[in-house]
CSV table of C-alpha atoms in Angstrom, one decimal:
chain,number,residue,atom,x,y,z
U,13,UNK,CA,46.4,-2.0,-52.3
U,14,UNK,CA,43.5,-1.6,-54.2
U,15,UNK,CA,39.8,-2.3,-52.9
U,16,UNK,CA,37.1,-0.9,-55.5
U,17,UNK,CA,39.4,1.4,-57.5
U,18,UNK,CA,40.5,2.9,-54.1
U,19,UNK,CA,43.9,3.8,-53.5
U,20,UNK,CA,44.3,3.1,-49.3
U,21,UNK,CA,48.2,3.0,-49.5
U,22,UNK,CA,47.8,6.7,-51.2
U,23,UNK,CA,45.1,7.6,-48.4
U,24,UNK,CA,47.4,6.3,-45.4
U,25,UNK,CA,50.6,7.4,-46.8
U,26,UNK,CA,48.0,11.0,-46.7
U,27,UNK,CA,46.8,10.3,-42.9
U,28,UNK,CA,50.4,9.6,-42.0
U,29,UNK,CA,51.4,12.7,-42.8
U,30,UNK,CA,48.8,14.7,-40.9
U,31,UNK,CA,47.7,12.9,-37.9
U,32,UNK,CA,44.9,15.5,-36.9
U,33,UNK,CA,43.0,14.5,-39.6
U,34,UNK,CA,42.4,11.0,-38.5
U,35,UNK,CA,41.6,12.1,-35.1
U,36,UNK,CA,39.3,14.4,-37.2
U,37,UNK,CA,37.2,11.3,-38.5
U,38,UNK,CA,37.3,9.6,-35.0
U,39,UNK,CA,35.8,12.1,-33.5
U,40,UNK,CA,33.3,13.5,-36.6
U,41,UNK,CA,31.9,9.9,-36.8
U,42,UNK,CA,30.5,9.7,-33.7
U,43,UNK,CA,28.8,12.9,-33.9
U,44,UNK,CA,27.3,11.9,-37.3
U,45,UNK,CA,26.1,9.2,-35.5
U,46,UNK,CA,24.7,10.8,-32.5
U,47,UNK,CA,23.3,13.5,-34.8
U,48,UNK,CA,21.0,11.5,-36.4
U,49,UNK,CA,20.8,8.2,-34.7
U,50,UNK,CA,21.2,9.9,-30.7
U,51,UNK,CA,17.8,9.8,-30.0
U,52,UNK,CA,17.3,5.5,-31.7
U,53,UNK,CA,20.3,4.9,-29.4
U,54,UNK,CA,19.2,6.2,-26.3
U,55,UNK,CA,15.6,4.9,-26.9
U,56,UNK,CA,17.4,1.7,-27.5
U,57,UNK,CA,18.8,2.0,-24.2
U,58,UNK,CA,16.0,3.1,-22.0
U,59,UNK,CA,13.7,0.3,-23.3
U,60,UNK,CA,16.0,-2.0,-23.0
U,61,UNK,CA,15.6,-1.0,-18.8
U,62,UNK,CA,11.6,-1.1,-19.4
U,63,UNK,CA,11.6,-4.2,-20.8
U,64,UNK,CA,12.7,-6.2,-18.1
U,65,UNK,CA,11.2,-4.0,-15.5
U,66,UNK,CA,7.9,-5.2,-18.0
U,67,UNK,CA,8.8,-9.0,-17.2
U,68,UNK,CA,9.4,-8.6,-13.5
U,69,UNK,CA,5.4,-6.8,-13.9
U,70,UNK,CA,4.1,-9.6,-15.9
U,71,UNK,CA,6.1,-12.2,-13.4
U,72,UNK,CA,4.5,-10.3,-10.2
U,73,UNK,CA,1.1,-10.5,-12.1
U,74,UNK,CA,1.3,-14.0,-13.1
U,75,UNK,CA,2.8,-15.2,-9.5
U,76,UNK,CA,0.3,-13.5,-7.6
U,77,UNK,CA,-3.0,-14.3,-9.6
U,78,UNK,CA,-1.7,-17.7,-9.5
U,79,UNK,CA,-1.5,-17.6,-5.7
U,80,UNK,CA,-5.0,-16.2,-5.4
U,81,UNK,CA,-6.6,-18.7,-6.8
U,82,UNK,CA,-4.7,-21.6,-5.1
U,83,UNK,CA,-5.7,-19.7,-2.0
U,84,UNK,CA,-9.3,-20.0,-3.2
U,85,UNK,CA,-9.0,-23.7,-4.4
U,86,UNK,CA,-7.3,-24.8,-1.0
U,87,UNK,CA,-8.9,-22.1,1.7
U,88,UNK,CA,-12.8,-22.5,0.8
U,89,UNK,CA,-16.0,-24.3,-0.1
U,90,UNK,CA,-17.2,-23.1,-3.7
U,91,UNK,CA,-20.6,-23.9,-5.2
U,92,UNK,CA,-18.9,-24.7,-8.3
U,93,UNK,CA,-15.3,-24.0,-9.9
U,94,UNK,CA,-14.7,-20.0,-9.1
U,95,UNK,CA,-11.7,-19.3,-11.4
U,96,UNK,CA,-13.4,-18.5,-14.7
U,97,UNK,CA,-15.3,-15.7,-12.2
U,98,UNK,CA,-12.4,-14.9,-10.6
U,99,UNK,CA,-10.7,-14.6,-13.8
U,100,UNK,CA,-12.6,-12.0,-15.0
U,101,UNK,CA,-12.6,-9.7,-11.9
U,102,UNK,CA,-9.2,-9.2,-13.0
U,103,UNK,CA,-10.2,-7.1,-15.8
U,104,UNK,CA,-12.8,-4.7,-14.0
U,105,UNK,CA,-11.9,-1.4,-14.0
U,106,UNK,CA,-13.5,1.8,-13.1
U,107,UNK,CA,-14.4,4.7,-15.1
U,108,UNK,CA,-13.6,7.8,-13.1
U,109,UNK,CA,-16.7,10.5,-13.3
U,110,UNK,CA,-16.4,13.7,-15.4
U,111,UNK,CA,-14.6,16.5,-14.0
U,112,UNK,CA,-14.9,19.1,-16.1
U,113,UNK,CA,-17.3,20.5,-13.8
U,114,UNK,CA,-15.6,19.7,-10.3
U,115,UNK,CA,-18.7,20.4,-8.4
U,116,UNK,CA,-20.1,17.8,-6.5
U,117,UNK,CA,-17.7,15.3,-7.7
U,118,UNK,CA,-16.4,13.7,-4.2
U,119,UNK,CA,-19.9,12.5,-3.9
U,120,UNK,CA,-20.3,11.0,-7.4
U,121,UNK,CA,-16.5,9.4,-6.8
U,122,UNK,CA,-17.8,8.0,-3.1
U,123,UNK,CA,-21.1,6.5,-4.7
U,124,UNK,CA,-18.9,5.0,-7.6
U,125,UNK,CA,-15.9,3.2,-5.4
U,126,UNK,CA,-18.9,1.9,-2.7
U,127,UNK,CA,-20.8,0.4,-5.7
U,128,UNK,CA,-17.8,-1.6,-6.9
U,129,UNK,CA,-16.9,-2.6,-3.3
U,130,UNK,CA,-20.5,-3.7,-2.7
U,131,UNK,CA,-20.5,-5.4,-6.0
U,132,UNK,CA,-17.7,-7.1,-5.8
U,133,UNK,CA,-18.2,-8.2,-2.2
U,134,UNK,CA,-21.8,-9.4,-3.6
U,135,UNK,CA,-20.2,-11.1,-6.5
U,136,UNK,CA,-17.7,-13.4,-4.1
U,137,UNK,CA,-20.5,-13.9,-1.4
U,138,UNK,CA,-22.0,-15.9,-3.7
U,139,UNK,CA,-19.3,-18.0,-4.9
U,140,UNK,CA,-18.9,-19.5,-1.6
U,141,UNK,CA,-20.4,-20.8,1.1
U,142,UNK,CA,-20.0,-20.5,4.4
U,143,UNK,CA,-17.6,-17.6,4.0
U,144,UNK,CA,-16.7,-15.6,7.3
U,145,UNK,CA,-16.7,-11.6,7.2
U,146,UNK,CA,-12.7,-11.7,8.0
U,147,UNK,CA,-12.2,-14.3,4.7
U,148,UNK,CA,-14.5,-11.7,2.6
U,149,UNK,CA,-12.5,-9.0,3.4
U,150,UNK,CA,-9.3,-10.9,2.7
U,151,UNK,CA,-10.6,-12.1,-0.6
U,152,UNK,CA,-11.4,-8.6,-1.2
U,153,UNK,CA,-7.6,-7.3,-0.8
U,154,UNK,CA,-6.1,-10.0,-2.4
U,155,UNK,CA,-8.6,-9.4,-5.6
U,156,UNK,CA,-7.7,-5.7,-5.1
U,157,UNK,CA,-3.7,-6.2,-5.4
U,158,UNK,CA,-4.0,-8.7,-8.2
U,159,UNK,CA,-6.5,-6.2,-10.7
U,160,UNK,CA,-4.1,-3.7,-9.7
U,161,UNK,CA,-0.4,-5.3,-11.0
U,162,UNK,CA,-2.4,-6.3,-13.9
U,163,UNK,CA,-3.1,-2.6,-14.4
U,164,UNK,CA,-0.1,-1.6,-13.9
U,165,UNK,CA,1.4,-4.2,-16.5
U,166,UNK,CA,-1.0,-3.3,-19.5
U,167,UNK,CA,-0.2,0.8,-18.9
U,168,UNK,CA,3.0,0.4,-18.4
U,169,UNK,CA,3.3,-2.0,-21.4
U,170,UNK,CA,0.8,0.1,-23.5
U,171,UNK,CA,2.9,2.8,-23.2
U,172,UNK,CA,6.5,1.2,-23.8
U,173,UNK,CA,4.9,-0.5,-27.5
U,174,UNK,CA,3.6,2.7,-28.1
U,175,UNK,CA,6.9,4.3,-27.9
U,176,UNK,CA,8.7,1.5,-30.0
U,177,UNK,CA,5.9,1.2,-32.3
U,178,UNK,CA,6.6,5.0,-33.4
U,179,UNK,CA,10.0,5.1,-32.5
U,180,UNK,CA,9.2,8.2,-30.2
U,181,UNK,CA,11.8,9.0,-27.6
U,182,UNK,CA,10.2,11.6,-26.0
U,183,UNK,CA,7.0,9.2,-25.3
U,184,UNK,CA,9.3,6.9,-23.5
U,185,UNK,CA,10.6,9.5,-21.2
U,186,UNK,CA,7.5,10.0,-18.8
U,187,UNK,CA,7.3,6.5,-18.7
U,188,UNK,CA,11.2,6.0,-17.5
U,189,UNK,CA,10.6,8.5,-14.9
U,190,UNK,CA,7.6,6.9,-13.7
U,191,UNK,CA,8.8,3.1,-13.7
U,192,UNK,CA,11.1,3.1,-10.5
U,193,UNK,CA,7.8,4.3,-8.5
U,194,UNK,CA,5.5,1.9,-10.2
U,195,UNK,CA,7.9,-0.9,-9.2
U,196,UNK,CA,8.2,0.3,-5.8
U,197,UNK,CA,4.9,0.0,-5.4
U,198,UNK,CA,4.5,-3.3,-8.0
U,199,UNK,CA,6.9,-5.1,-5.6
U,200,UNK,CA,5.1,-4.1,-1.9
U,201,UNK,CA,2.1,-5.2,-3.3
U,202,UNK,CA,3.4,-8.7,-4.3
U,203,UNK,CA,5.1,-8.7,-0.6
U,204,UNK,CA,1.2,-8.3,0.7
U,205,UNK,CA,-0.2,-11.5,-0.5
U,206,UNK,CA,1.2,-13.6,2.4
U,207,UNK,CA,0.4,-11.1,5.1
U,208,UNK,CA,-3.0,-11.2,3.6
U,209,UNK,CA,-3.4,-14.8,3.0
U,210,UNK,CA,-2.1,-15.5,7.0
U,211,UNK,CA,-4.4,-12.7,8.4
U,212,UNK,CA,-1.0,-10.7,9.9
U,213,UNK,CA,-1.3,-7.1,11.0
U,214,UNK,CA,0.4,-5.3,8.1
U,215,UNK,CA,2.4,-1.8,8.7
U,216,UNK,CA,-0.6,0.6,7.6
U,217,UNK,CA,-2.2,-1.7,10.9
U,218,UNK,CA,-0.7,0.5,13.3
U,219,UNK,CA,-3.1,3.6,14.1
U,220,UNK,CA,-5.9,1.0,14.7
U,221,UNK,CA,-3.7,-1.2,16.9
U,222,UNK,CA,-3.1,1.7,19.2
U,223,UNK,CA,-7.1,2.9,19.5
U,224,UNK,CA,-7.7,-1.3,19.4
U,225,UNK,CA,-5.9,-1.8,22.5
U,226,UNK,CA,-7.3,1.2,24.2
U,227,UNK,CA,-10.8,-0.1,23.3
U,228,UNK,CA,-9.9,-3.0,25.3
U,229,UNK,CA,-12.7,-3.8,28.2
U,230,UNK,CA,-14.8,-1.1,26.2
U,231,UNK,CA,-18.1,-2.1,25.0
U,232,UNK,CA,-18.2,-1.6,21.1
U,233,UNK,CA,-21.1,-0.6,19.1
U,234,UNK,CA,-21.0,-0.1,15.6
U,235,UNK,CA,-20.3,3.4,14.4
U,236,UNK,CA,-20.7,2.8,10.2
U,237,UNK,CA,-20.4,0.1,7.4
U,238,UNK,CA,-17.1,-2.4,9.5
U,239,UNK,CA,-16.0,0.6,11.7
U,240,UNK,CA,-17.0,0.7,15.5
U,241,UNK,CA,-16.7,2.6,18.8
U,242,UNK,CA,-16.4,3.0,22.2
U,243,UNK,CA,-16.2,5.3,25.2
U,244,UNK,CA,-13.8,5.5,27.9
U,245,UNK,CA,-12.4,8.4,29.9
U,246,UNK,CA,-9.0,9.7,30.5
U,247,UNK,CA,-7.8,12.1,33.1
U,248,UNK,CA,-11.2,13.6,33.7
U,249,UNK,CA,-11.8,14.2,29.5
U,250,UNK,CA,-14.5,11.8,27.8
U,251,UNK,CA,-12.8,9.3,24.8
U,252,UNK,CA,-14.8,8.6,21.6
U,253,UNK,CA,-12.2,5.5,20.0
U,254,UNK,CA,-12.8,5.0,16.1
U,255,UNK,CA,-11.3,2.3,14.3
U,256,UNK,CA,-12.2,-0.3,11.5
U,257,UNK,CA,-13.6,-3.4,12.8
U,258,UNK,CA,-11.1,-6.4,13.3
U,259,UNK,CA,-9.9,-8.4,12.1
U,260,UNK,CA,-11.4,-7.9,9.0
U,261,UNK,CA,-9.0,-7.1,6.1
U,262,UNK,CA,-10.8,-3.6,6.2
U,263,UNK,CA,-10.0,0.7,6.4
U,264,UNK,CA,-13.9,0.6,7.8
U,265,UNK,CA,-15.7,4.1,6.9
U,266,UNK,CA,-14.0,6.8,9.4
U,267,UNK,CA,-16.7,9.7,7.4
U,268,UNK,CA,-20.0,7.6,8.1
U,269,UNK,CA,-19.0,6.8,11.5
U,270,UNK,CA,-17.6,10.6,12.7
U,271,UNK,CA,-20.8,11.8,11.0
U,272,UNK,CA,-22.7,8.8,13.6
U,273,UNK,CA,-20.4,10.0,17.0
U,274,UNK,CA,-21.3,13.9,16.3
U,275,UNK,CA,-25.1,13.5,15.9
U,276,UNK,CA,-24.5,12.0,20.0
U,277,UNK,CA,-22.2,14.3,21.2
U,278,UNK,CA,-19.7,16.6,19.6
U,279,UNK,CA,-16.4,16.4,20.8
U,280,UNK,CA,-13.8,19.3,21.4
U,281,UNK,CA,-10.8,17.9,19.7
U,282,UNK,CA,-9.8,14.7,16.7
U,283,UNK,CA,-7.1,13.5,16.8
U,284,UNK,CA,-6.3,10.6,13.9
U,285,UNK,CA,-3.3,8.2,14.0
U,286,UNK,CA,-2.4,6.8,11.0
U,287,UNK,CA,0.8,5.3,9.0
U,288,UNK,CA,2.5,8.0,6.6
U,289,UNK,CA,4.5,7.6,4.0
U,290,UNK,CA,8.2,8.3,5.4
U,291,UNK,CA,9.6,11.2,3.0
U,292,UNK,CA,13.6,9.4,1.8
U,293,UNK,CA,16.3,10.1,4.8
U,294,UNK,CA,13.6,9.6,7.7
U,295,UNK,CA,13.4,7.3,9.4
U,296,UNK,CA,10.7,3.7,9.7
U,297,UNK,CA,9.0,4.2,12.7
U,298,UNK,CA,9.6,7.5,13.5
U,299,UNK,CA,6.7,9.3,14.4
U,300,UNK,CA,5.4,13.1,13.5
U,301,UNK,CA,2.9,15.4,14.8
U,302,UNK,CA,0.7,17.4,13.0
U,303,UNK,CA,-2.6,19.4,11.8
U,304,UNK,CA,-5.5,18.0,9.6
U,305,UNK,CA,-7.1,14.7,8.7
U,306,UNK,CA,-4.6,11.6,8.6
U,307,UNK,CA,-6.2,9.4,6.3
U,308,UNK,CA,-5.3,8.1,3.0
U,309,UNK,CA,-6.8,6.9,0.3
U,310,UNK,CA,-8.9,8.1,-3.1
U,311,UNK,CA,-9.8,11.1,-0.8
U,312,UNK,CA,-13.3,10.9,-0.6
U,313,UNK,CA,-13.2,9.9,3.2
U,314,UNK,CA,-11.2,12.6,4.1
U,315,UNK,CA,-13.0,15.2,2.3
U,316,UNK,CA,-16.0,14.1,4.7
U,317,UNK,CA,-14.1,14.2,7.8
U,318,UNK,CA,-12.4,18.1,7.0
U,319,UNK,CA,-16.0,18.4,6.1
U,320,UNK,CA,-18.2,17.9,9.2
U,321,UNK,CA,-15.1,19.2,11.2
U,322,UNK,CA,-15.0,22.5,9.5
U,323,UNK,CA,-18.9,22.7,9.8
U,324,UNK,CA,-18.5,22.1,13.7
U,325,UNK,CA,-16.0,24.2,14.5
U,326,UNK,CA,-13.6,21.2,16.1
U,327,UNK,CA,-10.0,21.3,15.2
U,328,UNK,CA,-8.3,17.9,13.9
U,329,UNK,CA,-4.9,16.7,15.2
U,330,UNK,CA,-2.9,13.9,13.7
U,331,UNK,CA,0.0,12.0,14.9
U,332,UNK,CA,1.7,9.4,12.2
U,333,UNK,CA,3.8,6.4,12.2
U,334,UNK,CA,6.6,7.0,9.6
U,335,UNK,CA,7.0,3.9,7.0
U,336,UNK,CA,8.0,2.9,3.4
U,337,UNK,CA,5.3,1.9,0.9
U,338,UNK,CA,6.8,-1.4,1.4
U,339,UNK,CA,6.3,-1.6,4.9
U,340,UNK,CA,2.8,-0.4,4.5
U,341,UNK,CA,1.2,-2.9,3.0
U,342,UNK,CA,3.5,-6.0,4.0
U,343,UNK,CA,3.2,-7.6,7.7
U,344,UNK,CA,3.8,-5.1,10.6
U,345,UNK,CA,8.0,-4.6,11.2
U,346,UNK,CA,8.7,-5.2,14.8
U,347,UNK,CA,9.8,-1.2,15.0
U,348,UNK,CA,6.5,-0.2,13.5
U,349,UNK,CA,5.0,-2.4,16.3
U,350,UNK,CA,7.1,-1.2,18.7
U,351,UNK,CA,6.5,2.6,18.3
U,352,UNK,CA,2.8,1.7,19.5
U,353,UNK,CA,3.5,2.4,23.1
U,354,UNK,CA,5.3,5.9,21.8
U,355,UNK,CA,2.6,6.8,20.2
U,356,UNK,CA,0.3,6.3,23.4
U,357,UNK,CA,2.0,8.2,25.3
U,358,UNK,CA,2.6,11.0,22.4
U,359,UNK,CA,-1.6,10.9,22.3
U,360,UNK,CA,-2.1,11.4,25.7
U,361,UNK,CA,0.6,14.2,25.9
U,362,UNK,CA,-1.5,15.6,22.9
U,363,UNK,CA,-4.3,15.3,24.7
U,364,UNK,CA,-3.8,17.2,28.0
U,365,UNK,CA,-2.5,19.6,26.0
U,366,UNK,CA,-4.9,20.5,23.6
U,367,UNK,CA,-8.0,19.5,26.0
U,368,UNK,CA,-9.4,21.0,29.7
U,369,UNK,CA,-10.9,18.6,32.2
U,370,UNK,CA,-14.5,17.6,31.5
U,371,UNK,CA,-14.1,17.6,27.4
U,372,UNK,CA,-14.2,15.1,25.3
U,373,UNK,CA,-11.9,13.6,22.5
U,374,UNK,CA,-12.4,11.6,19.7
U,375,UNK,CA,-9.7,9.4,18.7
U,376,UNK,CA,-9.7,7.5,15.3
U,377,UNK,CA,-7.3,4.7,14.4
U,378,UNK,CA,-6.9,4.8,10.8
U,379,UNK,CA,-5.8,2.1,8.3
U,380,UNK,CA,-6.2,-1.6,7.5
U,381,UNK,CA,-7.0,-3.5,10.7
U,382,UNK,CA,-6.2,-7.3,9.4
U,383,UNK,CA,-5.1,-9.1,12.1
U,384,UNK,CA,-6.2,-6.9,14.8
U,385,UNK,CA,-8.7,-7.0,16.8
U,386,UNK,CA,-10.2,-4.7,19.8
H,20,UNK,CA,7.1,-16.5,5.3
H,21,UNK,CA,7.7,-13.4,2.7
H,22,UNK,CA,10.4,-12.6,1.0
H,23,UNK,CA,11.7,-9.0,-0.8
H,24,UNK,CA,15.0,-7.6,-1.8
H,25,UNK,CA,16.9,-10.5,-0.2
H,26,UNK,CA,15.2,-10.2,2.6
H,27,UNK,CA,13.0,-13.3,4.1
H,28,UNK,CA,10.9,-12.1,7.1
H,29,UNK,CA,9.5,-14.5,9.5
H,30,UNK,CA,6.4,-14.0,11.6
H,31,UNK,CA,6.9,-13.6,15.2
H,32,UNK,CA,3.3,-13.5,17.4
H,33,UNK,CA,4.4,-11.8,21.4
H,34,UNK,CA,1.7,-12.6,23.8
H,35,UNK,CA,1.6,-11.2,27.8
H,36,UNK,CA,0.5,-13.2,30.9
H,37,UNK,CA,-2.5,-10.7,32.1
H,38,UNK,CA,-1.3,-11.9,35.5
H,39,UNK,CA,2.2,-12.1,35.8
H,40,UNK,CA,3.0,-9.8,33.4
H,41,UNK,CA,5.6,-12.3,31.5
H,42,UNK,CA,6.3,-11.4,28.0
H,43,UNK,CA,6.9,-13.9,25.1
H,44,UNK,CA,8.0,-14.7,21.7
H,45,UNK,CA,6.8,-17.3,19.6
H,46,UNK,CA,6.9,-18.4,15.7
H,47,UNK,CA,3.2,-16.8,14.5
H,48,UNK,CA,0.3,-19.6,14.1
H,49,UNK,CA,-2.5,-19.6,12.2
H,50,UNK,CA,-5.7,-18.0,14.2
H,51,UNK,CA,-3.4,-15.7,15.9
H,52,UNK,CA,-5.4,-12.1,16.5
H,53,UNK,CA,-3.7,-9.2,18.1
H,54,UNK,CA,-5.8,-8.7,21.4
H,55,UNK,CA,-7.0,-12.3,21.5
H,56,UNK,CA,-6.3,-14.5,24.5
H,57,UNK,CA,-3.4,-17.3,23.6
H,58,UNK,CA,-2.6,-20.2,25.4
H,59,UNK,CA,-2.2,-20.3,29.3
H,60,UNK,CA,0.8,-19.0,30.8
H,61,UNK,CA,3.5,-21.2,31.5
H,62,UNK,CA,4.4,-19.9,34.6
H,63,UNK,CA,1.1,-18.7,36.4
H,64,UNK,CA,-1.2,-20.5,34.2
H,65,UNK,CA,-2.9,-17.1,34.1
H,66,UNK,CA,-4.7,-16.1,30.6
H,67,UNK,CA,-1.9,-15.3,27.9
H,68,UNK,CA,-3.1,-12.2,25.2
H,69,UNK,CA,-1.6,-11.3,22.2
H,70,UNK,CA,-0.2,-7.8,22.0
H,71,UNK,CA,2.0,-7.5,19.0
H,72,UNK,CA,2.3,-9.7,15.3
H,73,UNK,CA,5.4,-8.6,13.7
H,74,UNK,CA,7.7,-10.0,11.3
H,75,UNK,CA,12.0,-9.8,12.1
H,76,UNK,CA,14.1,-10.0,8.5
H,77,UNK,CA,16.7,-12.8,8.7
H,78,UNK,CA,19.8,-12.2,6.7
C-alpha cells in the first residue's frame, strides 16, 4: 500500500516487529501536543466554564433589571415614564479617591458614598409622587443590586475577552479563581429582589430585630440620618438601644448616631449585634461572641465607631448571628429568626457580666431593618 | 415566593396574642411589619403582634 510514495506495509511490517516503538509515538504525541498547545487547551477549558457562568451573569442582570422596572411600572405614580432614567442609573459608578496618600481618606470615602446615596435618593424622589420613606428605601436597594450584577457582568466579561482576545492563560487564572465567589454573591443578590420588593425582614435583619423588640413601649427619638434610640433599664444598668429606623430598607448611620448618644451621656460598655458571615463547616444560626465593632460594610462607619470608642475609653463587645451570604441578603430563615431569643438572653448574660449596677450600656442593632419595625 | 438552588421558600408571618399569649402561623401578607399589631386574636379577641417574618424552604 502506497499513499504519497509512502511505503505503510514496510512501516507496519517495522512497528510489528518492535512494539515499544508504537507505544513510543502514543505516548510522544500527546506530549508534543501538551508542549506547545497545553496552555490553548486548558484556556480552552477554563473559558469554556466562564462562559456560561457569563450567561447565568448576563441572565441574573437582564431578569432582575427587568423586574425592577415592572416593580416601578406596577407599584407607583410617576410624573412621566421613569425607565429611560432608571436605565441609566444602571451605569453610575463611583470613582474611589486616591490613596496614595492614605491619610484622611475614610473621610473623603464617607463624603463620596453619602453624596451618591443622597443623589440618588434625590434623583428617584423626583420621579415619583407621593412616594413613602419605606418605598424610597426599597427603590434604593433594589437599584443598588441591579448596578451591582451589571458590574459584575462587564468585569467579569472584560476580563474573560481580554484573556481570549490575547490568548493569555495566565490572565484567565485570577479570574477562574474569583468566579465561584462572584457567583455566590451574583446569585444571593438575585434571591433579594423579592424580599425587597415584599418588604420581608431579610437575614442581615437580625441584630436590629433583637434591639427592635426591646425598644418596644420605648419612646424613640432620632439619633442620626434613619437611625433612632431609646432608653430603657435593665437589672439596675441604664440601656441606650441603636438601630436603623424601620421599616425602611435601610443600615441607618450607627457613627452619626453613637457620636449623638455620647455627647448625652457616655456609656460604660457597646455592645453591637450583627449577622456575620458563617466561615464553611459552621453552622446558620449559630451565634459567636466577640471583641470590636460588628458592622459591615465599605468601612467607613466602623472606623467612626472604633474611633470615638478608642477616644472615650469604652470597650466594644459584639455578639453575631452566623449566616451564608445567601441568607444575608434574602428573607430571614426561620433559624436565623429563631436564634433571636438566644441572642437576648446571650446580651443580657454579656451584660451583667461586663457591667456593675448603676452603669449604663449602649446596645446597637446592626444591619438592614426592611420589614422591621420597633 | 423566591426560589434558589432548587429550593422555593415561602413566606411565613407568626404573630402572638398580647393577651393570651397564643402563638400563630400564617402565609405572609402584604403590609406585614415585624412588631406591628395583626388582626384580633381568635381566641381572646385580644390585640395580635407580629414577632417573626421568616421564610421555610419546601422541597
Amino acid at each position: 500500500m502506497e499513499i504519497l510514495g509512502y511505503n505503510f506495509d514496510e512501516f507496519l511490517a517495522w512497528v510489528g516487529e518492535d512494539t515499544d516503538t508504537l507505544m513510543m509515538l502514543i505516548w510522544i504525541l500527546p506530549v508534543i501536543i501538551f508542549v506547545f498547545y497545553g496552555q490553548r487547551i486548558q484556556l480552552m477549558i477554563s473559558s469554556n466554564e466562564i462562559k456560561k457562568d457569563i450567561g447565568k451573569l448576563d441572565e441574573y442582570t437582564t431578569s432582575t433589571k427587568k423586574d425592577f422596572l415592572n416593580y416601578v411600572k406596577n407599584n407607583l405614580t410617576s410624573k412621566s415614564d421613569p425607565s429611560k432614567k432608571l436605565d441609566s442609573f444602571f451605569d453610575y459608578f463611583t470613582i474611589m479617591p486616591v490613596d496614595m496618600d492614605p491619610n484622611g481618606i475614610i473621610t473623603k470615602i464617607n463624603h463620596l458614598i453619602r453624596s451618591r446615596e443622597d443623589f440618588i435618593r434625590l434623583q428617584i424622589n423626583g420621579m415619583f409622587s407621593n412616594l413613602s420613606s419605606v418605598e424610597l428605601s426599597k427603590l434604593q436597594n433594589l437599584l443598588e443590586i441591579v448596578t451591582t450584577l451589571q458590574l459584575f457582568h462587564k468585569h467579569t466579561r472584560h476580563l474573560y475577552l481580554t484573556a481570549k482576545k490575547q490568548k493569555n492563560f495566565p490572565l484567565i487564572l485570577p479570574l477562574q479563581m474569583m468566579i465561584p465567589f462572584i457567583m455566590e454573591e451574583a446569585l444571593a443578590l438575585k434571591d433579594a429582589m423579592p424580599a425587597i420588593k415584599n418588604g420581608q425582614p431579610i437575614g442581615d435583619g437580625i441584630g436590629p430585630m433583637i434591639v427592635g423588640q426591646m425598644m418596644l413601649g420605648t419612646t424613640k427619638e432620632s439619633a442620626a440620618f434613619e437611625t433612632v434610640w431609646s432608653k430603657t433599664t435593665f437589672e439596675d444598668r441604664e440601656l441606650f438601644l441603636m438601630k436603623a429606623e424601620g421599616p425602611n430598607a435601610t443600615v441607618g448611620r450607627p457613627g452619626d448616631g453613637l457620636e449623638k448618644i455620647i455627647s448625652i451621656k457616655k456609656p460604660d460598655l457597646v455592645i453591637m449585634i450583627d449577622a456575620s458571615l458563617k466561615l464553611e463547616g459552621e453552622d446558620s444560626a449559630s451565634i459567636a461572641k466577640g471583641f470590636g465593632a460588628a458592622i459591615g460594610g465599605i468601612g467607613t462607619e466602623r472606623f467612626k465607631i472604633e474611633e470615638i470608642a478608642t477616644k472615650n475609653n469604652i470597650p466594644i463587645l459584639a455578639l453575631v448571628v452566623k449566616q451564608s451570604i445567601h441568607e444575608a441578603i434574602t428573607l430571614m430563615t426561620e433559624d436565623i429568626a429563631n436564634s433571636a431569643k438566644t441572642v437576648k438572653d446571650e446580651l443580657h448574660q454579656m451584660i451583667r457580666e461586663n457591667t456593675t449596677s448603676g452603669q449604663s450600656v449602649l446596645v446597637i442593632g446592626v444591619g438592614n431593618t426592611i420589614g422591621v419595625s420597633q | 415566593m423566591s426560589k434558589s438552588k432548587n429550593k422555593i421558600f415561602t413566606c411565613y408571618t407568626s404573630t402572638e396574642c398580647n393577651s393570651c399569649k397564643i402563638i400563630k402561623k400564617r402565609k405572609f401578607t402584604d403590609g406585614d411589619i415585624v412588631f406591628a399589631t395583626a388582626e384580633n386574636c381568635s381566641e381572646c379577641d385580644g390585640k395580635m403582634v407580629i414577632t417573626k417574618i421568616f421564610g421555610v424552604a419546601m422541597d
